[in-house]
Each structure stands twice: as structure tokens, then as C-alpha cells.
Amino acid sequence: MLAQRPPTVWIDDSHAIVRRGMAACLQQADFVVRGESATLAPVPVVADLDILVFEYGSTALRRAVRLAEGRTTRLVATVRDVSEQAVRELVDAGVGAVLPHGTLTPDTLIATVRAVVAGTVALPGDMLARLLLHVTQTSHLGPAGLNSRERSVLRLLADGLDTRGIAEDLCFSERTVKNVVHDVLTKLNCRTRAQAVAVATREGVI
């Protein structure tokens, strides 16, 4: 999990009212809003930033990924048009959560950002079928498959547990859990925990 301090967030959206509404909701939920931008202008300051919430677009996605590269900043994308292409691009880029504008409420915003801060993933249920199809086409189980410890961790990831929760459930250290997750992602050729859970579920591994 991230350091025990109020999580920091940057809000990006082309519509000022939407942007300011999201910022107000998160501030009321004890997040620290570091700044706001429209189509990533001004450029978000990501130094020591926990979460960058940005409005999806192919160009914006590439810029957001570059900004977060090599940092602990996690990405949350808001999407106005939930298309198959959008799902593929977001999953492949390692975005931690997707928020369709059509279902965006203060509660879903806060719950989703909290989930990403905790190290879990947040994808709308109606995206999972498209996600499963995509990862089936692009990912394959490694020749050695997964061992029992890796399967146990995957099952708990699928249940929505974060690193600390998995460690407590399995009596592992958090470092061990992180190492197992890394091995799982490598074996399944996945970038994110959500992608790994989807692949494992589709392949009948968990």
C-alpha cells in the first residue's frame, strides 16, 4: 500500500465543472488534490503523486503513461465512449481503473480511487467480457504454468484483496506477496493485476 498519509490526486478533465466536481468529492473524502488540468495542460506534476485521474483519449493515454513511467503514480482513466479499442488500450497500458462517465457518481469515484490506492484494480463489470476476449488473444500461460502459491494469490486478487490483505490471509510477508504477483504477471505475460485475473479466469486456472 502507499504511505500512511492522505493520498494525493491530480484531476484532469476537459470540462471544468466535471473536473471541479471530482476534485470536491475527493477532497471531502480526505484526498489531497494537488492540481487540475484540461487535456493534460498544464502538465500534471507527478513527483510524489499517488493518483493521476485523466480523461481517456489515445494521445492523453500515451502522455499519462509517459508521465507516470518510473514512478509510483497510478493511473485512473475516465472514459466517455466505452469502446473495445478503449478497453484494449487502457488494459495494455496498465491503467489501474476505468470510470465510464455514464455511471460516474461521487461514490463510485471515491471507491474506485481508494481501491487503486490500496493496490487493487477497478474495472466496470460490463468491460470484463471485452477484456477477457482481448487478453485471451494476447496472453498465454507460461510453459511451467502456475504453482499452488501463485494460484492462491491470484484467487485472492480476484476477490479484491490488496497486498496487505493477501499477506494476512496467507501468512506471508508483503514483500513475498509482491514477489509472487510479479512472477504471476511474468508467467501470464500481463502488465496489471486485473489483466492477470482475467487471463487466469478465462484459462480456468482459478
PDB file of C-alpha atoms in Angstrom:
ATOM      1  CA  MET A   1       0.000   0.000   0.000  1.00  0.00           C
ATOM      2  CA  LEU A   2       1.009   3.609  -0.296  1.00  0.00           C
ATOM      3  CA  ALA A   3       2.443   5.528   2.635  1.00  0.00           C
ATOM      4  CA  GLN A   4       0.044   6.194   5.510  1.00  0.00           C
ATOM      5  CA  ARG A   5      -0.772   9.794   4.665  1.00  0.00           C
ATOM      6  CA  PRO A   6      -3.647  11.424   2.812  1.00  0.00           C
ATOM      7  CA  PRO A   7      -3.392  10.160  -0.784  1.00  0.00           C
ATOM      8  CA  THR A   8      -2.561  12.809  -3.373  1.00  0.00           C
ATOM      9  CA  VAL A   9      -4.534  13.131  -6.598  1.00  0.00           C
ATOM     10  CA  TRP A  10      -4.339  15.212  -9.771  1.00  0.00           C
ATOM     11  CA  ILE A  11      -7.598  15.665 -11.715  1.00  0.00           C
ATOM     12  CA  ASP A  12      -7.620  16.036 -15.497  1.00  0.00           C
ATOM     13  CA  ASP A  13     -10.805  16.596 -17.492  1.00  0.00           C
ATOM     14  CA  SER A  14     -11.694  18.876 -20.400  1.00  0.00           C
ATOM     15  CA  HIS A  15     -14.913  20.023 -18.684  1.00  0.00           C
ATOM     16  CA  ALA A  16     -14.250  22.426 -15.818  1.00  0.00           C
ATOM     17  CA  ILE A  17     -17.479  21.586 -13.962  1.00  0.00           C
ATOM     18  CA  VAL A  18     -16.805  17.843 -14.107  1.00  0.00           C
ATOM     19  CA  ARG A  19     -13.195  18.395 -13.077  1.00  0.00           C
ATOM     20  CA  ARG A  20     -14.063  20.614 -10.143  1.00  0.00           C
ATOM     21  CA  GLY A  21     -16.857  18.291  -9.074  1.00  0.00           C
ATOM     22  CA  MET A  22     -14.476  15.344  -8.947  1.00  0.00           C
ATOM     23  CA  ALA A  23     -11.936  17.421  -7.027  1.00  0.00           C
ATOM     24  CA  ALA A  24     -14.572  18.489  -4.482  1.00  0.00           C
ATOM     25  CA  CYS A  25     -15.759  14.895  -3.948  1.00  0.00           C
ATOM     26  CA  LEU A  26     -12.240  13.610  -3.394  1.00  0.00           C
ATOM     27  CA  GLN A  27     -11.334  16.457  -1.056  1.00  0.00           C
ATOM     28  CA  GLN A  28     -14.387  15.674   1.074  1.00  0.00           C
ATOM     29  CA  ALA A  29     -13.151  12.063   1.234  1.00  0.00           C
ATOM     30  CA  ASP A  30      -9.788  13.230   2.651  1.00  0.00           C
ATOM     31  CA  PHE A  31      -7.771  13.077  -0.561  1.00  0.00           C
ATOM     32  CA  VAL A  32      -5.331  15.879  -1.257  1.00  0.00           C
ATOM     33  CA  VAL A  33      -5.976  17.331  -4.725  1.00  0.00           C
ATOM     34  CA  ARG A  34      -2.602  18.540  -5.977  1.00  0.00           C
ATOM     35  CA  GLY A  35      -3.889  20.246  -9.104  1.00  0.00           C
ATOM     36  CA  GLU A  36      -6.209  20.245 -12.107  1.00  0.00           C
ATOM     37  CA  SER A  37      -5.718  20.273 -15.877  1.00  0.00           C
ATOM     38  CA  ALA A  38      -7.659  20.042 -19.138  1.00  0.00           C
ATOM     39  CA  THR A  39      -6.280  17.560 -21.702  1.00  0.00           C
ATOM     40  CA  LEU A  40      -3.137  17.428 -19.533  1.00  0.00           C
ATOM     41  CA  ALA A  41      -2.480  21.174 -19.762  1.00  0.00           C
ATOM     42  CA  PRO A  42      -0.886  22.410 -17.642  1.00  0.00           C
ATOM     43  CA  VAL A  43       1.239  19.293 -17.390  1.00  0.00           C
ATOM     44  CA  PRO A  44       0.400  17.421 -14.166  1.00  0.00           C
ATOM     45  CA  VAL A  45       3.104  17.488 -11.512  1.00  0.00           C
ATOM     46  CA  VAL A  46       3.609  13.796 -10.781  1.00  0.00           C
ATOM     47  CA  ALA A  47       6.522  13.978  -8.322  1.00  0.00           C
ATOM     48  CA  ASP A  48       5.292  12.114  -5.219  1.00  0.00           C
ATOM     49  CA  LEU A  49       1.797  11.965  -6.746  1.00  0.00           C
ATOM     50  CA  ASP A  50      -0.258   8.895  -5.834  1.00  0.00           C
ATOM     51  CA  ILE A  51      -3.067   9.034  -8.407  1.00  0.00           C
ATOM     52  CA  LEU A  52      -3.489  10.759 -11.761  1.00  0.00           C
ATOM     53  CA  VAL A  53      -7.133  10.784 -12.852  1.00  0.00           C
ATOM     54  CA  PHE A  54      -7.201  11.665 -16.540  1.00  0.00           C
ATOM     55  CA  GLU A  55      -9.719  11.834 -19.360  1.00  0.00           C
ATOM     56  CA  TYR A  56      -9.122   8.996 -21.832  1.00  0.00           C
ATOM     57  CA  GLY A  57      -8.047   9.636 -25.370  1.00  0.00           C
ATOM     58  CA  SER A  58      -5.287   7.840 -27.271  1.00  0.00           C
ATOM     59  CA  THR A  59      -2.971  10.852 -27.112  1.00  0.00           C
ATOM     60  CA  ALA A  60      -3.813  11.592 -23.470  1.00  0.00           C
ATOM     61  CA  LEU A  61      -3.220   7.945 -22.559  1.00  0.00           C
ATOM     62  CA  ARG A  62       0.250   7.936 -24.089  1.00  0.00           C
ATOM     63  CA  ARG A  63       1.122  11.188 -22.329  1.00  0.00           C
ATOM     64  CA  ALA A  64      -0.210   9.955 -18.981  1.00  0.00           C
ATOM     65  CA  VAL A  65       1.754   6.721 -19.249  1.00  0.00           C
ATOM     66  CA  ARG A  66       4.932   8.677 -20.040  1.00  0.00           C
ATOM     67  CA  LEU A  67       4.338  10.973 -17.052  1.00  0.00           C
ATOM     68  CA  ALA A  68       3.877   8.019 -14.688  1.00  0.00           C
ATOM     69  CA  GLU A  69       6.719   5.928 -16.104  1.00  0.00           C
ATOM     70  CA  GLY A  70       9.312   5.056 -13.486  1.00  0.00           C
ATOM     71  CA  ARG A  71       7.167   6.495 -10.689  1.00  0.00           C
ATOM     72  CA  THR A  72       4.727   5.096  -8.163  1.00  0.00           C
ATOM     73  CA  THR A  73       1.910   7.235  -9.612  1.00  0.00           C
ATOM     74  CA  ARG A  74      -1.097   5.092 -10.534  1.00  0.00           C
ATOM     75  CA  LEU A  75      -3.435   5.946 -13.377  1.00  0.00           C
ATOM     76  CA  VAL A  76      -7.231   6.155 -13.345  1.00  0.00           C
ATOM     77  CA  ALA A  77      -8.973   6.875 -16.645  1.00  0.00           C
ATOM     78  CA  THR A  78     -12.394   8.432 -17.137  1.00  0.00           C
ATOM     79  CA  VAL A  79     -13.997   7.333 -20.401  1.00  0.00           C
ATOM     80  CA  ARG A  80     -16.852   8.988 -22.271  1.00  0.00           C
ATOM     81  CA  ASP A  81     -17.099   6.396 -25.070  1.00  0.00           C
ATOM     82  CA  VAL A  82     -16.501   2.902 -23.695  1.00  0.00           C
ATOM     83  CA  SER A  83     -15.366   1.163 -26.873  1.00  0.00           C
ATOM     84  CA  GLU A  84     -13.484  -2.077 -27.419  1.00  0.00           C
ATOM     85  CA  GLN A  85     -10.470  -0.083 -28.590  1.00  0.00           C
ATOM     86  CA  ALA A  86     -10.531   1.980 -25.394  1.00  0.00           C
ATOM     87  CA  VAL A  87     -10.606  -1.151 -23.234  1.00  0.00           C
ATOM     88  CA  ARG A  88      -7.682  -2.703 -25.123  1.00  0.00           C
ATOM     89  CA  GLU A  89      -5.549   0.418 -24.947  1.00  0.00           C
ATOM     90  CA  LEU A  90      -6.221   1.039 -21.266  1.00  0.00           C
ATOM     91  CA  VAL A  91      -5.535  -2.548 -20.193  1.00  0.00           C
ATOM     92  CA  ASP A  92      -2.377  -2.792 -22.267  1.00  0.00           C
ATOM     93  CA  ALA A  93      -1.125   0.492 -20.817  1.00  0.00           C
ATOM     94  CA  GLY A  94      -1.518  -0.773 -17.262  1.00  0.00           C
ATOM     95  CA  VAL A  95      -4.196   1.702 -16.161  1.00  0.00           C
ATOM     96  CA  GLY A  96      -5.385   0.762 -12.672  1.00  0.00           C
ATOM     97  CA  ALA A  97      -9.045   1.705 -13.035  1.00  0.00           C
ATOM     98  CA  VAL A  98     -11.594   2.809 -15.602  1.00  0.00           C
ATOM     99  CA  LEU A  99     -14.523   5.116 -14.815  1.00  0.00           C
ATOM    100  CA  PRO A 100     -17.193   5.420 -17.533  1.00  0.00           C
ATOM    101  CA  HIS A 101     -18.718   8.911 -17.428  1.00  0.00           C
ATOM    102  CA  GLY A 102     -22.177   7.427 -17.860  1.00  0.00           C
ATOM    103  CA  THR A 103     -22.012   5.703 -14.483  1.00  0.00           C
ATOM    104  CA  LEU A 104     -19.779   8.181 -12.659  1.00  0.00           C
ATOM    105  CA  THR A 105     -21.090   9.184  -9.235  1.00  0.00           C
ATOM    106  CA  PRO A 106     -19.342  10.600  -6.158  1.00  0.00           C
ATOM    107  CA  ASP A 107     -19.497   7.173  -4.501  1.00  0.00           C
ATOM    108  CA  THR A 108     -18.049   5.270  -7.470  1.00  0.00           C
ATOM    109  CA  LEU A 109     -15.321   7.865  -7.916  1.00  0.00           C
ATOM    110  CA  ILE A 110     -14.245   7.698  -4.277  1.00  0.00           C
ATOM    111  CA  ALA A 111     -14.495   3.895  -4.063  1.00  0.00           C
ATOM    112  CA  THR A 112     -12.533   3.437  -7.272  1.00  0.00           C
ATOM    113  CA  VAL A 113      -9.716   5.793  -6.338  1.00  0.00           C
ATOM    114  CA  ARG A 114      -9.497   4.214  -2.880  1.00  0.00           C
ATOM    115  CA  ALA A 115      -9.257   0.779  -4.478  1.00  0.00           C
ATOM    116  CA  VAL A 116      -6.376   1.885  -6.695  1.00  0.00           C
ATOM    117  CA  VAL A 117      -4.581   3.489  -3.730  1.00  0.00           C
ATOM    118  CA  ALA A 118      -4.942   0.162  -1.890  1.00  0.00           C
ATOM    119  CA  GLY A 119      -3.326  -1.679  -4.787  1.00  0.00           C
ATOM    120  CA  THR A 120      -6.425  -3.354  -6.182  1.00  0.00           C
ATOM    121  CA  VAL A 121      -7.900  -2.868  -9.631  1.00  0.00           C
ATOM    122  CA  ALA A 122     -11.249  -1.452 -10.650  1.00  0.00           C
ATOM    123  CA  LEU A 123     -12.851  -2.305 -13.971  1.00  0.00           C
ATOM    124  CA  PRO A 124     -16.576  -1.993 -14.701  1.00  0.00           C
ATOM    125  CA  GLY A 125     -18.290  -5.360 -14.958  1.00  0.00           C
ATOM    126  CA  ASP A 126     -19.576  -4.665 -18.460  1.00  0.00           C
ATOM    127  CA  MET A 127     -15.972  -4.337 -19.646  1.00  0.00           C
ATOM    128  CA  LEU A 128     -14.880  -7.753 -18.462  1.00  0.00           C
ATOM    129  CA  ALA A 129     -16.173  -9.695 -21.465  1.00  0.00           C
ATOM    130  CA  ARG A 130     -14.208  -7.470 -23.844  1.00  0.00           C
ATOM    131  CA  LEU A 131     -11.194  -7.618 -21.564  1.00  0.00           C
ATOM    132  CA  LEU A 132     -11.312 -11.419 -21.408  1.00  0.00           C
ATOM    133  CA  LEU A 133     -11.504 -11.665 -25.187  1.00  0.00           C
ATOM    134  CA  HIS A 134      -8.551  -9.329 -25.613  1.00  0.00           C
ATOM    135  CA  VAL A 135      -6.279 -10.953 -23.043  1.00  0.00           C
ATOM    136  CA  THR A 136      -7.079 -14.395 -24.415  1.00  0.00           C
ATOM    137  CA  GLN A 137      -5.801 -13.240 -27.784  1.00  0.00           C
ATOM    138  CA  THR A 138      -2.694 -11.509 -26.448  1.00  0.00           C
ATOM    139  CA  SER A 139      -1.624 -13.558 -23.410  1.00  0.00           C
ATOM    140  CA  HIS A 140      -0.618 -17.164 -22.885  1.00  0.00           C
ATOM    141  CA  LEU A 141       0.219 -19.196 -19.832  1.00  0.00           C
ATOM    142  CA  GLY A 142       3.911 -19.884 -19.463  1.00  0.00           C
ATOM    143  CA  PRO A 143       5.066 -23.451 -20.179  1.00  0.00           C
ATOM    144  CA  ALA A 144       5.584 -24.173 -16.481  1.00  0.00           C
ATOM    145  CA  GLY A 145       2.136 -22.877 -15.535  1.00  0.00           C
ATOM    146  CA  LEU A 146       1.394 -21.536 -12.089  1.00  0.00           C
ATOM    147  CA  ASN A 147       2.282 -23.177  -8.797  1.00  0.00           C
ATOM    148  CA  SER A 148      -0.159 -23.541  -5.894  1.00  0.00           C
ATOM    149  CA  ARG A 149       1.112 -20.413  -4.109  1.00  0.00           C
ATOM    150  CA  GLU A 150       0.660 -18.316  -7.257  1.00  0.00           C
ATOM    151  CA  ARG A 151      -2.861 -19.677  -7.746  1.00  0.00           C
ATOM    152  CA  SER A 152      -3.738 -18.842  -4.146  1.00  0.00           C
ATOM    153  CA  VAL A 153      -2.551 -15.271  -4.575  1.00  0.00           C
ATOM    154  CA  LEU A 154      -4.465 -14.958  -7.848  1.00  0.00           C
ATOM    155  CA  ARG A 155      -7.687 -16.154  -6.202  1.00  0.00           C
ATOM    156  CA  LEU A 156      -7.347 -13.518  -3.506  1.00  0.00           C
ATOM    157  CA  LEU A 157      -6.591 -10.854  -6.119  1.00  0.00           C
ATOM    158  CA  ALA A 158      -9.782 -11.887  -7.884  1.00  0.00           C
ATOM    159  CA  ASP A 159     -11.621 -11.432  -4.547  1.00  0.00           C
ATOM    160  CA  GLY A 160     -10.401  -7.834  -4.452  1.00  0.00           C
ATOM    161  CA  LEU A 161      -7.782  -8.127  -1.705  1.00  0.00           C
ATOM    162  CA  ASP A 162      -4.795  -5.811  -1.730  1.00  0.00           C
ATOM    163  CA  THR A 163      -1.176  -6.753  -0.954  1.00  0.00           C
ATOM    164  CA  ARG A 164      -1.621  -6.424   2.805  1.00  0.00           C
ATOM    165  CA  GLY A 165      -4.863  -8.401   2.823  1.00  0.00           C
ATOM    166  CA  ILE A 166      -3.308 -11.228   0.827  1.00  0.00           C
ATOM    167  CA  ALA A 167      -0.280 -11.278   3.138  1.00  0.00           C
ATOM    168  CA  GLU A 168      -2.510 -11.547   6.207  1.00  0.00           C
ATOM    169  CA  ASP A 169      -4.719 -14.237   4.654  1.00  0.00           C
ATOM    170  CA  LEU A 170      -1.807 -16.442   3.562  1.00  0.00           C
ATOM    171  CA  CYS A 171       0.546 -15.574   6.454  1.00  0.00           C
ATOM    172  CA  PHE A 172       3.129 -14.213   4.009  1.00  0.00           C
ATOM    173  CA  SER A 173       5.146 -11.028   4.214  1.00  0.00           C
ATOM    174  CA  GLU A 174       4.015  -8.197   1.965  1.00  0.00           C
ATOM    175  CA  ARG A 175       7.352  -8.472   0.133  1.00  0.00           C
ATOM    176  CA  THR A 176       6.653 -12.146  -0.592  1.00  0.00           C
ATOM    177  CA  VAL A 177       3.207 -11.286  -1.954  1.00  0.00           C
ATOM    178  CA  LYS A 178       4.684  -8.620  -4.224  1.00  0.00           C
ATOM    179  CA  ASN A 179       7.260 -11.102  -5.494  1.00  0.00           C
ATOM    180  CA  VAL A 180       4.597 -13.736  -6.175  1.00  0.00           C
ATOM    181  CA  VAL A 181       2.442 -11.180  -8.021  1.00  0.00           C
ATOM    182  CA  HIS A 182       5.470 -10.198 -10.108  1.00  0.00           C
ATOM    183  CA  ASP A 183       6.053 -13.858 -11.003  1.00  0.00           C
ATOM    184  CA  VAL A 184       2.384 -14.298 -11.927  1.00  0.00           C
ATOM    185  CA  LEU A 185       2.432 -11.252 -14.211  1.00  0.00           C
ATOM    186  CA  THR A 186       5.583 -12.548 -15.881  1.00  0.00           C
ATOM    187  CA  LYS A 187       4.213 -16.057 -16.409  1.00  0.00           C
ATOM    188  CA  LEU A 188       0.916 -14.787 -17.769  1.00  0.00           C
ATOM    189  CA  ASN A 189       2.552 -12.071 -19.863  1.00  0.00           C
ATOM    190  CA  CYS A 190       0.372  -9.445 -18.185  1.00  0.00           C
ATOM    191  CA  ARG A 191       1.038  -5.850 -17.206  1.00  0.00           C
ATOM    192  CA  THR A 192      -1.572  -5.440 -14.495  1.00  0.00           C
ATOM    193  CA  ARG A 193      -3.249  -7.457 -11.766  1.00  0.00           C
ATOM    194  CA  ALA A 194      -6.612  -7.026 -13.485  1.00  0.00           C
ATOM    195  CA  GLN A 195      -5.235  -8.498 -16.682  1.00  0.00           C
ATOM    196  CA  ALA A 196      -3.719 -11.443 -14.783  1.00  0.00           C
ATOM    197  CA  VAL A 197      -7.010 -12.204 -13.024  1.00  0.00           C
ATOM    198  CA  ALA A 198      -8.855 -12.039 -16.341  1.00  0.00           C
ATOM    199  CA  VAL A 199      -6.394 -14.377 -18.060  1.00  0.00           C
ATOM    200  CA  ALA A 200      -6.389 -16.868 -15.196  1.00  0.00           C
ATOM    201  CA  THR A 201     -10.185 -16.886 -15.033  1.00  0.00           C
ATOM    202  CA  ARG A 202     -10.538 -17.331 -18.789  1.00  0.00           C
ATOM    203  CA  GLU A 203      -7.992 -20.161 -18.844  1.00  0.00           C
ATOM    204  CA  GLY A 204      -9.650 -21.920 -15.912  1.00  0.00           C
ATOM    205  CA  VAL A 205      -6.557 -21.510 -13.731  1.00  0.00           C
ATOM    206  CA  ILE A 206      -8.560 -20.113 -10.808  1.00  0.00           C
TER     207      ILE A 206
END
